[in-house]
């Protein structure tokens, strides 16, 4: 009997875990849970006998992958797979996958939750502003964007996007106005929502010169990764532009400076929670289980992300 390890420092909702277990067990798989583990070494020790692993933002390091002697497949239940050492996976003949699109709506709803919160000054009772009629720029056109654009239209926002890898025709067909460069996106839009993955090209790419192009009352919403922000540039923006607000799903490393100097102009979630809904956990968790079963039974590796 093959064993699937679900290793989640930030556990899936219980309802999702129950459904994942049920699907796997009905197909004859053994499911082992490792939740809220304290140390990375706990993860390393837990992988010894498993054939498949499901993770969230858990760190699938070389040490983990080397220790997993029977492992054939690891699935990141979610979009970003910057937490998997892909080279180590490939070297160990392990297929790494993600579950694209499965938690997108949850993330998109958080984008607007944070935007409304900021537009109403954290609900402090003082004069706020409305989102209707404002320009929203979407930086990178992935799976979350479909939902962001749909919700933005409901708010009466004009939606713009930049993504060199997506055709302008596709964006236009989805009611989004494509722009020609990142600079144009930032100089056009009062609101910018980040949807870029953390890669060697994108890390620290959101810098002062880009942010400073944004119009008055600028708001940057980051539900992507904190690593894509150049934090020195962000702090420079906060110092130079008292009109600017930064909203992020997870605090930057320099959060203490925000707490000291920029009260009222930022909001950070206490932990990464964009995908932390029952629905997103069910969607991504079940997709991960089904992808593993399909891989073992038919060899289907559609969502493979390593070479
Ligand atoms: C993702 O990449 O899918 C999101 O960042 C969600 O991450 P999480 O599973 O750790 O909540």
Coordinates of C-alpha atoms and ligand atoms in Angstrom, one line a residue:
X1 CA 0.0 0.0 0.0
X2 CA 1.4 3.4 -1.0
X3 CA 1.6 6.2 1.6
X4 CA 0.7 9.8 1.1
X5 CA 2.2 12.2 3.7
X6 CA 0.3 15.4 4.2
X7 CA 2.9 17.7 5.7
X8 CA 1.4 21.1 6.6
X9 CA 2.9 23.5 9.2
X10 CA -0.2 25.6 8.5
X11 CA -2.9 22.8 8.3
X12 CA -5.7 22.6 5.8
X13 CA -9.2 23.1 7.2
X14 CA -10.4 20.0 8.9
X15 CA -13.2 19.5 6.3
X16 CA -10.6 19.5 3.6
X17 CA -8.3 16.9 5.3
X18 CA -11.3 14.6 5.9
X19 CA -12.2 14.7 2.2
X20 CA -8.6 14.2 1.1
X21 CA -8.3 11.2 3.4
X22 CA -11.5 9.7 2.2
X23 CA -10.6 10.0 -1.5
X24 CA -7.1 8.5 -0.9
X25 CA -8.3 5.7 1.4
X26 CA -11.1 4.7 -1.0
X27 CA -8.4 4.2 -3.7
X28 CA -6.3 2.1 -1.4
X29 CA -3.8 4.7 -0.2
X30 CA -2.5 5.1 3.3
X31 CA -2.6 8.8 4.5
X32 CA -0.3 10.1 7.2
X33 CA -0.7 13.6 8.7
X34 CA 2.1 15.8 9.9
X35 CA 0.5 19.1 11.0
X36 CA 1.8 22.2 12.9
X37 CA 5.3 20.6 13.2
X38 CA 7.7 22.7 15.2
X39 CA 11.0 22.1 13.5
X40 CA 12.1 21.5 9.9
X41 CA 13.8 18.3 11.1
X42 CA 10.4 17.0 12.1
X43 CA 9.5 17.2 8.4
X44 CA 12.8 15.6 7.4
X45 CA 12.1 12.6 9.8
X46 CA 8.5 12.1 8.7
X47 CA 9.3 11.5 5.0
X48 CA 11.3 8.3 5.3
X49 CA 8.7 5.9 4.2
X50 CA 6.2 7.9 2.1
X51 CA 5.6 7.5 -1.6
X52 CA 3.9 10.9 -2.1
X53 CA 3.9 14.2 -0.2
X54 CA 1.4 17.0 -0.2
X55 CA 2.6 20.3 1.1
X56 CA 1.5 24.0 1.3
X57 CA 4.2 26.6 1.9
X58 CA 6.2 24.0 3.7
X59 CA 9.9 23.9 2.7
X60 CA 10.6 20.9 0.6
X61 CA 14.4 21.3 0.8
X62 CA 17.1 19.1 -0.5
X63 CA 17.4 17.6 3.0
X64 CA 13.7 16.6 2.9
X65 CA 13.9 15.2 -0.6
X66 CA 17.1 13.3 -0.1
X67 CA 15.7 11.8 3.1
X68 CA 12.5 10.6 1.3
X69 CA 13.9 7.4 -0.2
X70 CA 10.6 6.1 -1.6
X71 CA 9.3 9.4 -2.8
X72 CA 8.0 9.5 -6.4
X73 CA 5.8 12.7 -6.3
X74 CA 5.5 15.8 -4.2
X75 CA 2.5 18.1 -4.8
X76 CA 2.3 21.7 -3.6
X77 CA -1.4 22.2 -2.9
X78 CA -1.4 25.7 -4.2
X79 CA 0.1 27.9 -6.9
X80 CA 3.6 29.0 -5.9
X81 CA 6.2 26.3 -5.8
X82 CA 9.2 28.4 -4.8
X83 CA 9.3 26.4 -1.6
X84 CA 10.3 23.2 -3.4
X85 CA 14.0 22.6 -4.3
X86 CA 13.2 21.6 -7.9
X87 CA 16.8 20.6 -8.7
X88 CA 16.9 18.2 -5.8
X89 CA 13.5 16.8 -6.8
X90 CA 14.8 16.2 -10.3
X91 CA 18.1 14.7 -9.1
X92 CA 16.1 12.2 -7.0
X93 CA 13.7 11.4 -9.8
X94 CA 10.8 12.9 -7.9
X95 CA 8.0 14.6 -9.9
X96 CA 7.0 18.0 -8.4
X97 CA 3.6 19.5 -9.1
X98 CA 1.4 22.4 -8.1
X99 CA -2.4 22.7 -8.3
X100 CA -2.8 25.8 -10.4
X101 CA -6.0 27.8 -10.0
X102 CA -7.4 25.9 -7.1
X103 CA -7.1 28.6 -4.5
X104 CA -7.3 31.6 -6.8
X105 CA -10.7 32.9 -5.7
X106 CA -9.8 32.9 -2.1
X107 CA -6.7 35.0 -2.9
X108 CA -8.7 37.4 -5.1
X109 CA -11.3 38.0 -2.4
X110 CA -8.5 38.9 0.1
X111 CA -7.2 41.5 -2.4
X112 CA -10.5 43.3 -2.2
X113 CA -10.9 42.7 1.5
X114 CA -7.6 44.5 2.1
X115 CA -8.4 47.3 -0.5
X116 CA -11.8 48.1 1.1
X117 CA -10.2 48.0 4.6
X118 CA -7.5 50.5 3.5
X119 CA -10.0 52.7 1.6
X120 CA -12.0 53.1 4.8
X121 CA -8.9 53.8 6.9
X122 CA -9.1 50.5 8.8
X123 CA -12.7 51.2 9.7
X124 CA -11.6 54.0 12.1
X125 CA -14.6 56.2 11.3
X126 CA -12.7 58.9 9.4
X127 CA -13.5 59.9 5.8
X128 CA -12.5 57.1 3.4
X129 CA -12.6 56.7 -0.3
X130 CA -14.4 54.4 -2.7
X131 CA -13.0 51.9 -5.1
X132 CA -15.6 52.7 -7.9
X133 CA -14.0 54.5 -10.8
X134 CA -10.4 53.8 -9.7
X135 CA -7.8 52.1 -11.9
X136 CA -6.6 48.7 -10.8
X137 CA -3.4 47.4 -12.3
X138 CA -2.7 43.7 -12.3
X139 CA 0.9 42.8 -12.4
X140 CA 1.2 39.4 -14.0
X141 CA -1.8 37.6 -15.5
X142 CA -2.1 34.3 -13.8
X143 CA -5.0 32.2 -12.5
X144 CA -5.9 34.6 -9.6
X145 CA -6.4 37.4 -12.1
X146 CA -9.6 36.1 -13.6
X147 CA -11.2 36.4 -10.2
X148 CA -9.6 39.7 -9.4
X149 CA -10.8 41.2 -12.7
X150 CA -14.3 39.8 -12.2
X151 CA -14.6 41.2 -8.7
X152 CA -13.0 44.6 -9.8
X153 CA -15.7 45.0 -12.4
X154 CA -18.4 44.5 -9.7
X155 CA -16.7 47.3 -7.8
X156 CA -16.8 49.5 -10.9
X157 CA -13.0 49.7 -11.2
X158 CA -11.2 49.9 -14.5
X159 CA -8.8 47.0 -14.8
X160 CA -5.4 47.2 -16.5
X161 CA -2.7 44.5 -16.8
X162 CA 0.8 43.8 -17.8
X163 CA 2.2 40.4 -18.6
X164 CA 4.7 39.9 -21.4
X165 CA 3.8 36.2 -21.5
X166 CA 0.0 36.6 -22.1
X167 CA -1.6 37.9 -25.3
X168 CA -3.3 41.3 -25.3
X169 CA -6.2 39.7 -27.1
X170 CA -6.8 37.3 -24.1
X171 CA -6.8 40.2 -21.7
X172 CA -9.1 42.3 -23.8
X173 CA -11.5 39.3 -24.2
X174 CA -11.6 39.2 -20.4
X175 CA -12.5 42.9 -20.1
X176 CA -8.9 44.0 -19.1
X177 CA -6.9 46.7 -20.8
X178 CA -3.4 45.6 -21.6
X179 CA -0.5 48.1 -21.2
X180 CA 2.9 47.9 -22.8
X181 CA 5.2 47.9 -19.9
X182 CA 5.5 47.5 -16.2
X183 CA 6.3 51.3 -15.9
X184 CA 3.1 52.1 -17.8
X185 CA 1.1 49.9 -15.4
X186 CA 2.4 51.6 -12.3
X187 CA 2.1 55.1 -13.7
X188 CA -1.5 54.5 -14.9
X189 CA -3.0 52.8 -11.8
X190 CA -3.7 54.1 -8.3
X191 CA -4.1 50.5 -7.2
X192 CA -1.6 47.8 -8.2
X193 CA -2.2 44.1 -7.3
X194 CA 0.9 41.9 -7.5
X195 CA 0.6 38.4 -8.9
X196 CA 4.1 37.6 -9.9
X197 CA 5.8 34.4 -8.7
X198 CA 9.0 34.6 -6.7
X199 CA 11.8 33.8 -9.2
X200 CA 15.4 34.9 -9.6
X201 CA 14.1 37.5 -12.1
X202 CA 11.2 38.9 -9.9
X203 CA 12.8 38.8 -6.4
X204 CA 13.3 42.4 -5.2
X205 CA 12.0 43.7 -8.6
X206 CA 9.3 46.0 -7.0
X207 CA 11.5 48.9 -6.2
X208 CA 11.3 52.6 -5.4
X209 CA 11.6 53.9 -8.9
X210 CA 8.7 51.7 -10.0
X211 CA 6.5 52.5 -7.0
X212 CA 7.2 56.2 -7.3
X213 CA 5.6 56.2 -10.7
X214 CA 2.2 55.5 -9.1
X215 CA -0.3 58.3 -9.0
X216 CA -1.4 60.1 -5.7
X217 CA -3.2 57.9 -3.3
X218 CA -1.2 54.9 -4.5
X219 CA -2.0 51.5 -2.9
X220 CA 0.2 48.4 -3.5
X221 CA -1.5 45.1 -2.7
X222 CA 0.8 42.1 -2.3
X223 CA -0.8 38.7 -2.2
X224 CA 2.1 37.2 -4.1
X225 CA 5.3 36.8 -2.2
X226 CA 7.2 39.2 0.2
X227 CA 10.4 38.3 -1.6
X228 CA 9.4 40.2 -4.8
X229 CA 9.6 43.5 -2.9
X230 CA 12.8 45.5 -2.6
X231 CA 12.2 46.4 1.0
X232 CA 14.7 49.3 1.0
X233 CA 12.8 50.8 -1.9
X234 CA 9.5 50.1 -0.2
X235 CA 10.7 52.0 2.9
X236 CA 12.0 54.8 0.7
X237 CA 8.5 55.0 -0.8
X238 CA 6.9 55.1 2.6
X239 CA 9.2 57.9 3.7
X240 CA 8.8 60.0 0.5
X241 CA 5.1 59.4 -0.2
X242 CA 2.8 59.8 2.7
X243 CA -0.1 59.2 0.3
X244 CA 1.1 55.6 -0.3
X245 CA -0.3 52.5 1.4
X246 CA 1.1 49.0 1.4
X247 CA -1.2 46.0 2.0
X248 CA 0.4 42.6 2.2
X249 CA -0.6 39.1 2.8
X250 CA 2.3 38.5 5.2
X251 CA 4.5 41.1 6.8
X252 CA 7.8 42.2 5.2
X253 CA 11.0 41.5 7.1
X254 CA 11.1 45.3 7.9
X255 CA 7.7 45.2 9.5
X256 CA 9.1 46.7 12.7
X257 CA 10.0 49.9 10.8
X258 CA 6.4 50.1 9.6
X259 CA 5.1 49.7 13.2
X260 CA 7.4 52.5 14.3
X261 CA 6.9 55.0 11.5
X262 CA 4.0 54.4 9.2
X263 CA 1.0 53.6 11.4
X264 CA -2.2 53.9 9.3
X265 CA -0.5 53.4 6.0
X266 CA -0.1 49.7 5.9
X267 CA -1.8 46.4 6.7
X268 CA -0.2 43.0 7.1
X269 CA -1.9 39.7 7.7
X270 CA -0.4 38.0 10.8
X271 CA 0.4 34.9 8.7
X272 CA 0.0 34.1 5.0
X273 CA -3.8 33.5 4.7
X274 CA -4.8 34.4 1.2
X275 CA -5.6 30.7 0.5
X276 CA -6.8 30.0 4.0
X277 CA -10.5 29.3 3.3
X278 CA -12.3 26.0 3.6
X279 CA -13.2 26.2 -0.1
X280 CA -9.6 26.8 -1.2
X281 CA -8.3 24.1 1.0
X282 CA -10.8 21.6 -0.3
X283 CA -10.1 22.6 -3.9
X284 CA -6.4 22.5 -3.7
X285 CA -6.2 19.6 -1.3
X286 CA -8.5 17.3 -3.3
X287 CA -6.7 18.3 -6.5
X288 CA -3.4 17.3 -5.0
X289 CA -4.7 13.9 -3.9
X290 CA -6.3 13.3 -7.3
X291 CA -3.1 14.3 -9.1
X292 CA -1.1 11.9 -7.0
X293 CA -3.6 9.0 -7.6
X294 CA -3.7 9.8 -11.3
X295 CA 0.1 9.9 -11.5
X296 CA 0.5 6.5 -9.8
X297 CA -2.3 4.9 -11.8
X298 CA -1.9 6.4 -15.3
X299 CA 1.4 8.3 -15.2
X300 CA -0.3 11.6 -15.8
X301 CA 2.1 14.4 -15.0
X302 CA 0.2 17.3 -16.5
X303 CA 1.1 19.7 -13.6
X304 CA 4.7 18.8 -13.3
X305 CA 6.9 21.8 -12.6
X306 CA 10.4 20.4 -12.6
X307 CA 12.3 19.2 -15.6
Ligands
LIG1 C1 -0.1 29.7 -3.1 O1 1.0 29.8 -3.6 O2 -0.9 28.9 -3.5 C2 -0.5 30.6 -1.9 O3 0.6 31.4 -1.6 C3 -1.0 29.8 -0.8 O4 -0.1 29.4 0.1 P1 -0.5 28.5 1.4 O5 -1.0 27.2 0.9 O6 0.7 28.4 2.2 O7 -1.6 29.2 2.1

